[in-house]
Every structure is written in C-alpha cells, then in structure tokens.
mmCIF file of C-alpha atoms in Angstrom:
data_model
loop_
_atom_site.group_PDB
_atom_site.id
_atom_site.type_symbol
_atom_site.label_atom_id
_atom_site.label_comp_id
_atom_site.label_asym_id
_atom_site.label_seq_id
_atom_site.Cartn_x
_atom_site.Cartn_y
_atom_site.Cartn_z
ATOM 1 C CA UNK A 28 29.510 -105.304 16.977
ATOM 2 C CA UNK A 29 27.060 -102.568 17.919
ATOM 3 C CA UNK A 30 26.184 -98.917 17.566
ATOM 4 C CA UNK A 31 24.690 -96.264 19.816
ATOM 5 C CA UNK A 32 23.281 -92.847 18.994
ATOM 6 C CA UNK A 33 21.419 -90.215 21.000
ATOM 7 C CA UNK A 34 20.569 -87.008 19.062
ATOM 8 C CA UNK A 35 19.211 -84.224 21.299
ATOM 9 C CA UNK A 36 16.834 -81.310 20.622
ATOM 10 C CA UNK A 37 16.879 -78.541 23.233
ATOM 11 C CA UNK A 38 15.011 -75.253 23.633
ATOM 12 C CA UNK A 39 15.401 -72.937 26.652
ATOM 13 C CA UNK A 40 13.944 -69.545 27.648
ATOM 14 C CA UNK A 41 14.791 -67.354 30.658
ATOM 15 C CA UNK A 42 13.315 -64.121 32.015
ATOM 16 C CA UNK A 43 14.595 -62.157 35.025
ATOM 17 C CA UNK A 44 13.617 -58.957 36.823
ATOM 18 C CA UNK A 45 15.043 -56.911 39.705
ATOM 19 C CA UNK A 46 12.558 -55.193 41.997
ATOM 20 C CA UNK A 47 14.115 -53.370 44.935
ATOM 21 C CA UNK A 48 16.160 -55.841 47.010
ATOM 22 C CA UNK A 49 14.534 -58.808 45.241
ATOM 23 C CA UNK A 50 15.541 -60.669 42.106
ATOM 24 C CA UNK A 51 13.075 -62.904 40.243
ATOM 25 C CA UNK A 52 14.004 -65.504 37.617
ATOM 26 C CA UNK A 53 11.626 -67.593 35.501
ATOM 27 C CA UNK A 54 13.179 -70.349 33.425
ATOM 28 C CA UNK A 55 11.820 -73.131 31.255
ATOM 29 C CA UNK A 56 13.120 -75.641 28.748
ATOM 30 C CA UNK A 57 12.067 -78.541 26.552
ATOM 31 C CA UNK A 58 14.375 -81.409 25.600
ATOM 32 C CA UNK A 59 13.855 -84.502 23.483
ATOM 33 C CA UNK A 60 16.360 -87.313 23.100
ATOM 34 C CA UNK A 61 16.179 -90.275 20.717
ATOM 35 C CA UNK A 62 18.197 -93.236 21.972
ATOM 36 C CA UNK A 63 18.996 -95.995 19.478
ATOM 37 C CA UNK A 64 21.106 -99.052 20.250
ATOM 38 C CA UNK A 65 22.014 -101.954 17.976
ATOM 39 C CA UNK A 66 23.778 -105.133 19.171
ATOM 40 C CA UNK A 67 24.360 -107.517 16.268
ATOM 41 C CA UNK A 68 20.905 -107.568 14.560
ATOM 42 C CA UNK A 69 18.958 -106.524 17.664
ATOM 43 C CA UNK A 70 17.829 -102.901 17.702
ATOM 44 C CA UNK A 71 16.218 -100.992 20.567
ATOM 45 C CA UNK A 72 14.970 -97.414 20.523
ATOM 46 C CA UNK A 73 13.710 -95.106 23.265
ATOM 47 C CA UNK A 74 12.559 -91.502 23.197
ATOM 48 C CA UNK A 75 12.587 -89.081 26.143
ATOM 49 C CA UNK A 76 10.584 -85.832 26.369
ATOM 50 C CA UNK A 77 11.373 -83.465 29.254
ATOM 51 C CA UNK A 78 9.447 -80.281 30.148
ATOM 52 C CA UNK A 79 10.766 -78.105 32.956
ATOM 53 C CA UNK A 80 9.667 -74.794 34.523
ATOM 54 C CA UNK A 81 11.258 -73.054 37.517
ATOM 55 C CA UNK A 82 10.684 -69.833 39.463
ATOM 56 C CA UNK A 83 13.395 -68.472 41.787
ATOM 57 C CA UNK A 84 13.320 -65.536 44.213
ATOM 58 C CA UNK A 85 16.493 -64.032 45.732
ATOM 59 C CA UNK A 86 16.442 -61.308 48.375
ATOM 60 C CA UNK A 87 19.064 -59.577 50.524
ATOM 61 C CA UNK A 88 18.279 -59.875 54.239
ATOM 62 C CA UNK A 89 19.932 -58.036 57.137
ATOM 63 C CA UNK A 90 22.527 -56.510 54.766
ATOM 64 C CA UNK A 91 24.814 -59.587 54.965
ATOM 65 C CA UNK A 92 22.305 -62.343 54.258
ATOM 66 C CA UNK A 93 20.876 -63.768 51.036
ATOM 67 C CA UNK A 94 17.669 -65.792 51.020
ATOM 68 C CA UNK A 95 16.781 -67.947 47.999
ATOM 69 C CA UNK A 96 13.378 -69.593 47.566
ATOM 70 C CA UNK A 97 12.306 -71.594 44.555
ATOM 71 C CA UNK A 98 9.696 -73.898 43.095
ATOM 72 C CA UNK A 99 9.921 -76.056 40.003
ATOM 73 C CA UNK A 100 7.910 -78.562 37.979
ATOM 74 C CA UNK A 101 9.357 -81.194 35.712
ATOM 75 C CA UNK A 102 7.653 -83.798 33.553
ATOM 76 C CA UNK A 103 9.512 -86.701 32.005
ATOM 77 C CA UNK A 104 7.727 -88.743 29.308
ATOM 78 C CA UNK A 105 9.561 -91.846 28.093
ATOM 79 C CA UNK A 106 8.353 -93.814 25.085
ATOM 80 C CA UNK A 107 9.510 -97.445 25.058
ATOM 81 C CA UNK A 108 11.690 -97.306 28.176
ATOM 82 C CA UNK A 109 14.075 -100.279 28.263
ATOM 83 C CA UNK A 110 12.791 -102.347 31.184
ATOM 84 C CA UNK A 111 14.542 -105.600 30.301
ATOM 85 C CA UNK A 112 17.168 -105.724 27.571
ATOM 86 C CA UNK A 113 17.540 -109.452 27.063
ATOM 87 C CA UNK A 114 20.745 -109.165 25.048
ATOM 88 C CA UNK A 115 23.460 -111.585 26.219
ATOM 89 C CA UNK A 116 26.829 -111.408 24.398
ATOM 90 C CA UNK A 117 27.548 -115.080 25.214
ATOM 91 C CA UNK A 118 26.293 -117.966 23.015
ATOM 92 C CA UNK A 119 23.472 -119.972 24.672
ATOM 93 C CA UNK A 120 24.401 -123.465 25.890
ATOM 94 C CA UNK A 121 22.661 -126.718 24.991
ATOM 95 C CA UNK A 122 22.439 -126.313 21.227
ATOM 96 C CA UNK A 123 19.139 -124.362 21.272
ATOM 97 C CA UNK A 124 18.583 -121.002 19.676
ATOM 98 C CA UNK A 125 18.637 -117.639 21.387
ATOM 99 C CA UNK A 126 15.355 -115.722 21.723
ATOM 100 C CA UNK A 127 16.007 -112.264 23.204
ATOM 101 C CA UNK A 128 13.303 -111.011 25.562
ATOM 102 C CA UNK A 129 13.311 -107.216 25.217
ATOM 103 C CA UNK A 130 10.692 -105.612 27.440
ATOM 104 C CA UNK A 131 9.811 -101.945 26.863
ATOM 105 C CA UNK A 132 7.132 -99.746 28.407
ATOM 106 C CA UNK A 133 6.000 -96.128 28.390
ATOM 107 C CA UNK A 134 6.761 -94.172 31.542
ATOM 108 C CA UNK A 135 5.757 -90.762 32.878
ATOM 109 C CA UNK A 136 6.988 -89.059 36.037
ATOM 110 C CA UNK A 137 5.940 -85.657 37.371
ATOM 111 C CA UNK A 138 8.309 -83.984 39.800
ATOM 112 C CA UNK A 139 7.381 -81.013 41.942
ATOM 113 C CA UNK A 140 10.126 -79.384 44.002
ATOM 114 C CA UNK A 141 10.397 -76.733 46.692
ATOM 115 C CA UNK A 142 13.754 -75.468 47.916
ATOM 116 C CA UNK A 143 15.285 -72.804 50.112
ATOM 117 C CA UNK A 144 18.806 -71.669 50.947
ATOM 118 C CA UNK A 145 20.118 -68.996 53.311
ATOM 119 C CA UNK A 146 23.665 -67.616 53.101
ATOM 120 C CA UNK A 147 25.122 -65.198 55.624
ATOM 121 C CA UNK A 148 28.460 -63.413 55.964
ATOM 122 C CA UNK A 149 29.727 -63.730 59.530
ATOM 123 C CA UNK A 150 33.166 -63.202 61.134
ATOM 124 C CA UNK A 151 34.738 -62.470 57.707
ATOM 125 C CA UNK A 152 33.448 -65.808 56.412
ATOM 126 C CA UNK A 153 30.321 -67.185 54.767
ATOM 127 C CA UNK A 154 27.874 -69.740 56.198
ATOM 128 C CA UNK A 155 24.976 -71.438 54.451
ATOM 129 C CA UNK A 156 22.138 -73.933 54.948
ATOM 130 C CA UNK A 157 19.798 -75.376 52.335
ATOM 131 C CA UNK A 158 16.786 -77.690 52.122
ATOM 132 C CA UNK A 159 15.020 -79.275 49.126
ATOM 133 C CA UNK A 160 11.859 -81.386 48.854
ATOM 134 C CA UNK A 161 11.337 -83.450 45.692
ATOM 135 C CA UNK A 162 7.872 -84.966 45.285
ATOM 136 C CA UNK A 163 7.845 -87.678 42.597
ATOM 137 C CA UNK A 164 4.592 -89.040 41.183
ATOM 138 C CA UNK A 165 5.940 -92.558 40.558
ATOM 139 C CA UNK A 166 8.224 -93.233 43.512
ATOM 140 C CA UNK A 167 9.071 -92.022 46.981
ATOM 141 C CA UNK A 168 9.621 -88.354 47.759
ATOM 142 C CA UNK A 169 13.040 -87.264 48.986
ATOM 143 C CA UNK A 170 14.320 -84.544 51.300
ATOM 144 C CA UNK A 171 17.884 -83.338 50.759
ATOM 145 C CA UNK A 172 19.887 -80.814 52.748
ATOM 146 C CA UNK A 173 23.235 -79.020 52.775
ATOM 147 C CA UNK A 174 25.226 -77.166 55.441
ATOM 148 C CA UNK A 175 28.554 -75.444 55.107
ATOM 149 C CA UNK A 176 30.948 -72.646 55.888
ATOM 150 C CA UNK A 177 33.878 -70.906 54.222
ATOM 151 C CA UNK A 178 36.160 -68.940 56.507
ATOM 152 C CA UNK A 179 39.599 -67.292 56.182
ATOM 153 C CA UNK A 180 42.374 -68.381 58.565
ATOM 154 C CA UNK A 181 44.931 -65.620 58.649
ATOM 155 C CA UNK A 182 46.083 -63.816 55.532
ATOM 156 C CA UNK A 183 46.738 -66.662 53.074
ATOM 157 C CA UNK A 184 44.670 -69.622 54.359
ATOM 158 C CA UNK A 185 40.986 -70.516 53.993
ATOM 159 C CA UNK A 186 38.920 -73.289 55.566
ATOM 160 C CA UNK A 187 35.839 -74.774 53.902
ATOM 161 C CA UNK A 188 33.541 -77.387 55.475
ATOM 162 C CA UNK A 189 30.479 -78.836 53.720
ATOM 163 C CA UNK A 190 27.959 -81.538 54.597
ATOM 164 C CA UNK A 191 24.957 -82.728 52.621
ATOM 165 C CA UNK A 192 23.105 -85.555 50.938
ATOM 166 C CA UNK A 193 21.753 -86.418 47.484
ATOM 167 C CA UNK A 194 19.619 -89.060 45.734
ATOM 168 C CA UNK A 195 19.822 -90.863 42.409
ATOM 169 C CA UNK A 196 16.899 -91.646 40.088
ATOM 170 C CA UNK A 197 15.949 -95.354 39.936
ATOM 171 C CA UNK A 198 16.361 -97.700 36.987
ATOM 172 C CA UNK A 199 13.333 -98.534 34.836
ATOM 173 C CA UNK A 200 13.524 -102.155 36.006
ATOM 174 C CA UNK A 201 12.988 -101.059 39.596
ATOM 175 C CA UNK A 202 9.807 -99.195 38.675
ATOM 176 C CA UNK A 203 8.199 -101.921 36.567
ATOM 177 C CA UNK A 204 9.373 -105.144 38.213
ATOM 178 C CA UNK A 205 9.536 -104.407 41.948
ATOM 179 C CA UNK A 206 5.824 -103.661 42.338
ATOM 180 C CA UNK A 207 6.556 -102.202 45.745
ATOM 181 C CA UNK A 208 7.888 -99.062 47.388
ATOM 182 C CA UNK A 209 11.656 -98.883 47.560
ATOM 183 C CA UNK A 210 14.246 -96.594 49.090
ATOM 184 C CA UNK A 211 16.082 -94.510 46.467
ATOM 185 C CA UNK A 212 19.864 -94.702 46.432
ATOM 186 C CA UNK A 213 21.312 -91.978 48.650
ATOM 187 C CA UNK A 214 24.712 -90.566 49.539
ATOM 188 C CA UNK A 215 25.770 -88.434 52.489
ATOM 189 C CA UNK A 216 29.100 -86.623 52.229
ATOM 190 C CA UNK A 217 31.181 -84.464 54.524
ATOM 191 C CA UNK A 218 34.280 -82.680 53.226
ATOM 192 C CA UNK A 219 36.907 -80.441 54.797
ATOM 193 C CA UNK A 220 39.210 -78.295 52.650
ATOM 194 C CA UNK A 221 42.239 -76.255 53.696
ATOM 195 C CA UNK A 222 43.479 -73.889 50.995
ATOM 196 C CA UNK A 223 46.590 -71.703 50.788
ATOM 197 C CA UNK A 224 47.061 -68.998 48.166
ATOM 198 C CA UNK A 225 49.930 -66.528 47.874
ATOM 199 C CA UNK A 226 50.081 -63.272 45.933
ATOM 200 C CA UNK A 227 52.803 -64.650 43.641
ATOM 201 C CA UNK A 228 50.372 -67.069 41.961
ATOM 202 C CA UNK A 229 51.172 -70.086 44.139
ATOM 203 C CA UNK A 230 48.323 -72.117 45.646
ATOM 204 C CA UNK A 231 47.755 -75.437 47.425
ATOM 205 C CA UNK A 232 44.497 -77.166 48.418
ATOM 206 C CA UNK A 233 44.026 -80.245 50.623
ATOM 207 C CA UNK A 234 40.558 -81.825 50.766
ATOM 208 C CA UNK A 235 39.491 -84.735 52.974
ATOM 209 C CA UNK A 236 36.072 -86.338 52.490
ATOM 210 C CA UNK A 237 33.897 -89.229 53.613
ATOM 211 C CA UNK A 238 30.813 -90.548 51.778
ATOM 212 C CA UNK A 239 28.210 -92.973 53.101
ATOM 213 C CA UNK A 240 26.194 -94.658 50.316
ATOM 214 C CA UNK A 241 22.936 -96.476 51.145
ATOM 215 C CA UNK A 242 20.631 -98.650 48.999
ATOM 216 C CA UNK A 243 23.123 -98.703 46.147
ATOM 217 C CA UNK A 244 21.912 -100.475 42.982
ATOM 218 C CA UNK A 245 24.331 -101.441 40.182
ATOM 219 C CA UNK A 246 23.499 -102.422 36.600
ATOM 220 C CA UNK A 247 25.326 -105.260 34.861
ATOM 221 C CA UNK A 248 25.754 -105.336 31.045
ATOM 222 C CA UNK A 249 24.138 -108.805 31.069
ATOM 223 C CA UNK A 250 20.904 -107.061 31.984
ATOM 224 C CA UNK A 251 20.499 -107.473 35.733
ATOM 225 C CA UNK A 252 20.268 -105.151 38.703
ATOM 226 C CA UNK A 253 22.030 -105.857 41.967
ATOM 227 C CA UNK A 254 20.462 -106.143 45.389
ATOM 228 C CA UNK A 255 20.602 -102.920 47.481
ATOM 229 C CA UNK A 256 23.898 -102.522 49.342
ATOM 230 C CA UNK A 257 25.873 -99.915 51.262
ATOM 231 C CA UNK A 258 29.365 -98.524 50.920
ATOM 232 C CA UNK A 259 31.786 -96.317 52.864
ATOM 233 C CA UNK A 260 34.262 -94.165 50.930
ATOM 234 C CA UNK A 261 37.211 -92.204 52.367
ATOM 235 C CA UNK A 262 39.427 -90.023 50.238
ATOM 236 C CA UNK A 263 41.763 -87.075 49.928
ATOM 237 C CA UNK A 264 42.659 -84.678 47.141
ATOM 238 C CA UNK A 265 45.783 -82.513 46.940
ATOM 239 C CA UNK A 266 45.961 -79.851 44.216
ATOM 240 C CA UNK A 267 48.735 -77.293 43.742
ATOM 241 C CA UNK A 268 49.833 -74.577 41.338
ATOM 242 C CA UNK A 269 53.091 -72.655 41.091
ATOM 243 C CA UNK A 270 54.015 -69.766 38.778
ATOM 244 C CA UNK A 271 57.666 -70.463 37.942
ATOM 245 C CA UNK A 272 58.101 -67.383 35.748
ATOM 246 C CA UNK A 273 55.671 -64.738 34.432
ATOM 247 C CA UNK A 274 54.980 -67.023 31.430
ATOM 248 C CA UNK A 275 55.429 -70.558 32.875
ATOM 249 C CA UNK A 276 52.967 -72.243 35.266
ATOM 250 C CA UNK A 277 53.220 -75.683 36.881
ATOM 251 C CA UNK A 278 50.182 -77.502 38.292
ATOM 252 C CA UNK A 279 49.838 -80.944 39.856
ATOM 253 C CA UNK A 280 47.255 -83.054 41.645
ATOM 254 C CA UNK A 281 47.034 -86.239 43.692
ATOM 255 C CA UNK A 282 43.936 -88.230 44.690
ATOM 256 C CA UNK A 283 43.710 -91.247 47.012
ATOM 257 C CA UNK A 284 40.568 -93.217 47.883
ATOM 258 C CA UNK A 285 39.597 -96.230 49.978
ATOM 259 C CA UNK A 286 36.180 -97.875 50.103
ATOM 260 C CA UNK A 287 34.639 -100.806 51.940
ATOM 261 C CA UNK A 288 31.405 -102.748 51.540
ATOM 262 C CA UNK A 289 29.850 -105.962 50.275
ATOM 263 C CA UNK A 290 30.086 -107.396 46.780
ATOM 264 C CA UNK A 291 27.297 -106.687 44.306
ATOM 265 C CA UNK A 292 24.724 -109.515 44.264
ATOM 266 C CA UNK A 293 22.855 -110.020 40.963
ATOM 267 C CA UNK A 294 19.876 -112.075 39.856
ATOM 268 C CA UNK A 295 18.808 -111.689 36.252
ATOM 269 C CA UNK A 296 16.874 -113.233 33.419
ATOM 270 C CA UNK A 297 19.284 -114.523 30.755
ATOM 271 C CA UNK A 298 17.345 -115.956 27.821
ATOM 272 C CA UNK A 299 14.634 -118.345 26.676
ATOM 273 C CA UNK A 300 15.994 -121.689 25.496
ATOM 274 C CA UNK A 301 13.799 -123.526 22.994
ATOM 275 C CA UNK A 302 14.264 -127.156 22.025
ATOM 276 C CA UNK A 303 12.271 -130.267 21.231
ATOM 277 C CA UNK A 304 10.627 -130.234 24.681
ATOM 278 C CA UNK A 305 9.449 -126.621 24.478
ATOM 279 C CA UNK A 306 10.825 -123.339 25.791
ATOM 280 C CA UNK A 307 12.223 -122.511 29.211
ATOM 281 C CA UNK A 308 13.238 -119.198 30.791
ATOM 282 C CA UNK A 309 16.731 -119.316 32.239
ATOM 283 C CA UNK A 310 17.803 -117.171 35.213
ATOM 284 C CA UNK A 311 21.167 -116.816 36.901
ATOM 285 C CA UNK A 312 22.561 -115.508 40.202
ATOM 286 C CA UNK A 313 26.115 -114.329 40.784
ATOM 287 C CA UNK A 314 28.294 -111.955 42.799
ATOM 288 C CA UNK A 315 30.608 -109.308 41.384
ATOM 289 C CA UNK A 316 33.257 -107.263 43.210
ATOM 290 C CA UNK A 317 32.577 -103.551 43.304
ATOM 291 C CA UNK A 318 34.403 -101.610 40.589
ATOM 292 C CA UNK A 319 36.405 -99.266 42.801
ATOM 293 C CA UNK A 320 38.816 -97.976 40.180
ATOM 294 C CA UNK A 321 42.427 -97.057 41.022
ATOM 295 C CA UNK A 322 43.201 -96.384 44.685
ATOM 296 C CA UNK A 323 45.319 -93.362 43.701
ATOM 297 C CA UNK A 324 45.727 -91.006 40.748
ATOM 298 C CA UNK A 325 48.308 -88.323 40.009
ATOM 299 C CA UNK A 326 48.550 -85.719 37.263
ATOM 300 C CA UNK A 327 50.780 -82.779 36.352
ATOM 301 C CA UNK A 328 50.887 -80.062 33.735
ATOM 302 C CA UNK A 329 53.332 -77.426 32.526
ATOM 303 C CA UNK A 330 51.998 -74.414 30.635
ATOM 304 C CA UNK A 331 54.100 -71.879 28.731
ATOM 305 C CA UNK A 332 52.711 -68.669 27.194
ATOM 306 C CA UNK A 333 55.521 -67.258 25.035
ATOM 307 C CA UNK A 334 53.276 -64.517 23.571
ATOM 308 C CA UNK A 335 49.707 -63.313 23.860
ATOM 309 C CA UNK A 336 47.330 -65.926 22.462
ATOM 310 C CA UNK A 337 50.061 -68.557 22.149
ATOM 311 C CA UNK A 338 50.059 -71.394 24.691
ATOM 312 C CA UNK A 339 52.043 -74.637 24.870
ATOM 313 C CA UNK A 340 50.878 -77.236 27.417
ATOM 314 C CA UNK A 341 52.325 -80.614 28.302
ATOM 315 C CA UNK A 342 50.785 -82.849 30.939
ATOM 316 C CA UNK A 343 50.793 -86.384 32.235
ATOM 317 C CA UNK A 344 48.700 -88.719 34.343
ATOM 318 C CA UNK A 345 49.412 -91.982 36.146
ATOM 319 C CA UNK A 346 47.575 -94.198 38.626
ATOM 320 C CA UNK A 347 47.486 -97.435 40.563
ATOM 321 C CA UNK A 348 46.550 -100.767 38.976
ATOM 322 C CA UNK A 349 43.004 -101.966 39.695
ATOM 323 C CA UNK A 350 41.163 -105.247 39.238
ATOM 324 C CA UNK A 351 38.299 -105.983 36.865
ATOM 325 C CA UNK A 352 35.717 -108.751 36.585
ATOM 326 C CA UNK A 353 33.292 -109.414 33.712
ATOM 327 C CA UNK A 354 30.713 -112.075 32.837
ATOM 328 C CA UNK A 355 30.233 -113.370 36.372
ATOM 329 C CA UNK A 356 33.952 -113.703 37.010
ATOM 330 C CA UNK A 357 34.782 -115.586 33.794
ATOM 331 C CA UNK A 358 36.869 -112.627 32.578
ATOM 332 C CA UNK A 359 39.163 -111.352 35.329
ATOM 333 C CA UNK A 360 42.405 -109.438 35.457
ATOM 334 C CA UNK A 361 43.943 -106.095 36.318
ATOM 335 C CA UNK A 362 44.079 -102.783 34.482
ATOM 336 C CA UNK A 363 47.420 -101.006 34.254
ATOM 337 C CA UNK A 364 47.442 -97.224 34.606
ATOM 338 C CA UNK A 365 50.796 -96.262 33.044
ATOM 339 C CA UNK A 366 52.225 -92.782 32.647
ATOM 340 C CA UNK A 367 50.403 -91.165 29.713
ATOM 341 C CA UNK A 368 51.647 -87.789 28.431
ATOM 342 C CA UNK A 369 49.640 -85.378 26.275
ATOM 343 C CA UNK A 370 50.608 -82.064 24.695
ATOM 344 C CA UNK A 371 48.819 -79.237 22.909
ATOM 345 C CA UNK A 372 49.685 -75.928 21.269
ATOM 346 C CA UNK A 373 47.181 -73.077 20.764
ATOM 347 C CA UNK A 374 47.766 -70.475 18.077
ATOM 348 C CA UNK A 375 45.682 -67.240 18.098
ATOM 349 C CA UNK A 376 44.824 -67.637 14.411
ATOM 350 C CA UNK A 377 45.130 -65.427 11.370
ATOM 351 C CA UNK A 378 41.989 -63.229 11.322
ATOM 352 C CA UNK A 379 42.180 -60.861 14.333
ATOM 353 C CA UNK A 380 40.342 -62.830 17.014
ATOM 354 C CA UNK A 381 37.935 -64.656 14.712
ATOM 355 C CA UNK A 382 39.804 -67.964 14.499
ATOM 356 C CA UNK A 383 41.951 -70.316 16.568
ATOM 357 C CA UNK A 384 44.375 -73.102 15.652
ATOM 358 C CA UNK A 385 45.065 -76.067 17.974
ATOM 359 C CA UNK A 386 47.657 -78.799 17.491
ATOM 360 C CA UNK A 387 47.072 -81.697 19.894
ATOM 361 C CA UNK A 388 48.997 -84.937 20.583
ATOM 362 C CA UNK A 389 47.754 -87.618 23.012
ATOM 363 C CA UNK A 390 49.720 -90.542 24.438
ATOM 364 C CA UNK A 391 53.037 -89.092 23.235
ATOM 365 C CA UNK A 392 54.992 -92.109 24.543
ATOM 366 C CA UNK A 393 52.629 -94.477 22.681
ATOM 367 C CA UNK A 394 52.078 -96.556 25.810
ATOM 368 C CA UNK A 395 50.137 -99.846 25.551
ATOM 369 C CA UNK A 396 47.403 -100.297 28.149
ATOM 370 C CA UNK A 397 43.876 -101.622 28.640
ATOM 371 C CA UNK A 398 40.818 -99.617 29.637
ATOM 372 C CA UNK A 399 37.254 -100.572 30.687
ATOM 373 C CA UNK A 400 34.469 -101.207 28.178
ATOM 374 C CA UNK A 401 30.940 -102.629 28.420
ATOM 375 C CA UNK A 402 31.738 -106.327 27.994
ATOM 376 C CA UNK A 403 35.437 -106.427 28.863
ATOM 377 C CA UNK A 404 38.774 -104.621 28.598
ATOM 378 C CA UNK A 405 39.794 -102.980 25.325
ATOM 379 C CA UNK A 406 43.018 -101.380 24.125
ATOM 380 C CA UNK A 407 43.561 -97.773 25.143
ATOM 381 C CA UNK A 408 44.028 -95.254 22.321
ATOM 382 C CA UNK A 409 47.574 -95.146 20.874
ATOM 383 C CA UNK A 410 49.559 -92.042 19.908
ATOM 384 C CA UNK A 411 47.185 -89.667 18.120
ATOM 385 C CA UNK A 412 47.942 -86.278 16.537
ATOM 386 C CA UNK A 413 45.241 -83.856 15.410
ATOM 387 C CA UNK A 414 45.058 -80.324 14.011
ATOM 388 C CA UNK A 415 41.924 -78.253 14.601
ATOM 389 C CA UNK A 416 40.990 -74.888 13.152
ATOM 390 C CA UNK A 417 37.976 -72.916 14.447
ATOM 391 C CA UNK A 418 36.534 -69.806 12.837
ATOM 392 C CA UNK A 419 33.770 -67.583 14.243
ATOM 393 C CA UNK A 420 31.469 -66.043 11.653
#
C-alpha cells in the first residue's frame, strides 16, 4: 500500500496599463509544492519552489495587425529531487534482503525566455506566426514556433490550419546521470480543421492531425528511463452538436488514432542484494510496448433545461479495447472500454443565486471493467451517487 500528497501554496500578482495603441502587462507568481510519497515503509519527500516574472507588450499595427512581444524569467529550486527511486514492488530473488537505493539531489534551473507573435486579419480571415526562445541554465536551449490561419469558407464553413512544435522538460535522472548534453523530447504537429455552424444551433467539426515525436523518453514504475525513440501519430476528431428543441441539446464526439514506432527499451538499477558473500548491485534490461491507449473513442450527451437554472444531463462514453504490459511483460492483458453512462441534475438552489445543488450518478449501468494504475490494472469505479450543495458567502 502507499500514499501520495502534494499540498500547494500559490501567490500571484498582475498589473496592466494601456498607453495609446499599446497594452503592457506585468505578471509574477510564487509557488511551492511539497511532494510526499510512501510505499510500504519507504517514504520520499521533495519540495519545489518556483518564482516567475513576465512582461508582455501588445500593440495594434496597420489597423488589422496585432504584435505581441514578451520576456520572462523563471527559477525552479528543487530540494531533494528524486533522481533514483529504488522502490521495486516485487520481492527480491535469492533469499537476500532488499536494500532500496533512493538517490535525491538538490536542483536549480533558471529559464529566460523571449517570444514574439504577429496576427493579421486578411481576406476576412486571420493569420498568425509566432517564435519563442527558451534559454535553460542546466540543459539545452530550445526554439519553438507556430504558424496558422483561420479563414471562412462561404457563409457557414470555416477552415483552420495550424503547425508548430513544442518541447518537454527532462526527467531528473537525465540531468544527474547522463553527464552529457542531450536533445530534449520534441513534438511537431500539423492540424487541419473544417467547421460548420448553422444559425439554428447545429455545428460539426472535423479535425485531422499528424504529430512527429523525436527523442521520446518514457518512465517505468520500476524506476528506469527508456532509451530515446521516435513516434508517428495520425488521428482525427469529429465533434457535433444539435439543438433538438429550444430546451434539449444533443452533442457527440468520435476520435480515432494510429501510431507507429519502436518499443520502449529500458535499462535500470533494481536493487542491492546482500548475502554471505557481500552485496551486489543488480541491473536489468527489457523492452515494453508503447502504451497507445484505445484506437478509437466515442462519447455522447443529452442536455435538457426544463426551467432557468435547472439542467438534466445524461451522457455516455465507449472505446476500443487496448493492450497493457507491466513488470517487463510478466503482467499482460487487454483493457475493456465498455459503455459507461453518467447522469447529473443541477438545481439553482434556495437562496437567490447564492447556492447550487447537484445530484450526480456515475456508471449508471454498474459496468465491470479494468483501468490502468501504476503497477497493474485495477477495478474501475462502480455505480456511485453523490449529492453536492455549494453556497457562496
């Protein structure tokens, strides 16, 4: 058994001023988070301090254009960052005793950023281009960009095209154990959306997208990081809404995705095994299939507003089965994604806009299914009914 907690303290201040065609915004915040994790009798704690300041300037250019320039500074101080966990849920072989090797270290990263974006209204549509430079003190700097356009096609249709890239922060293990420069994980995505919207409250959106992921690193619950790998993802999303009557609305969505790439390759320290001949560090290598999730998902919802402030909603979701693999392939199987139906009713309350009453029921059909967890599949939540009352003082 285990526990996790992460209380957060947060303080933010913002100041803004308009001067002629320019708009200035100065923002800053401080955040501290205390992470505490306990597995059996092993406890780990980590504390994060984040300071952030940002100055943004917006200005209208050529009547139809908007230029945004900004600069920011961010400092992240981590006390006792988890570099190597050392906790293995499996019993050690050979009759020795388990000595967890938990490595923690303090870590500080300063991040300075410069960014710019220009938006312009042209041919009844909007076009934009953006650029951002992030200069990290502890690892490689990154340059991200975005391009896009949003343009009407006729009276009821709109076309939106966007292209850009992004980067993900590294794991602590990469910073302390690699001892060399590395390429941060990156993703490049292009998406095309065709949207239709009628005056009667009906709408339909079709989005196609492709993502190219490079230098992907995965973390395994046994404590290891995978070797860098790449992945190609193709997908589509279809979302629609129809107003059946002035008080009844139907919405539905469908998502399909396909990805290709190599399996995740891991090499990790497991434990130190001590016996009559001394102690020995044990390492292990293994491959894991990529957790792709269901290849398709569908959802629907029906909303009825019989009177002002009253709303009854019923919705469902269903998806394709998908495989899972845990503990280096020793636990394998497939997750079902059955039809799960939820319902809720909102009541405007009893004190003239100061309160709200919500009756909620999840998994109305009480379906049995498994869902992912850290060390293996667990039972999904059964039928649950709750009543919530909120009051504003």
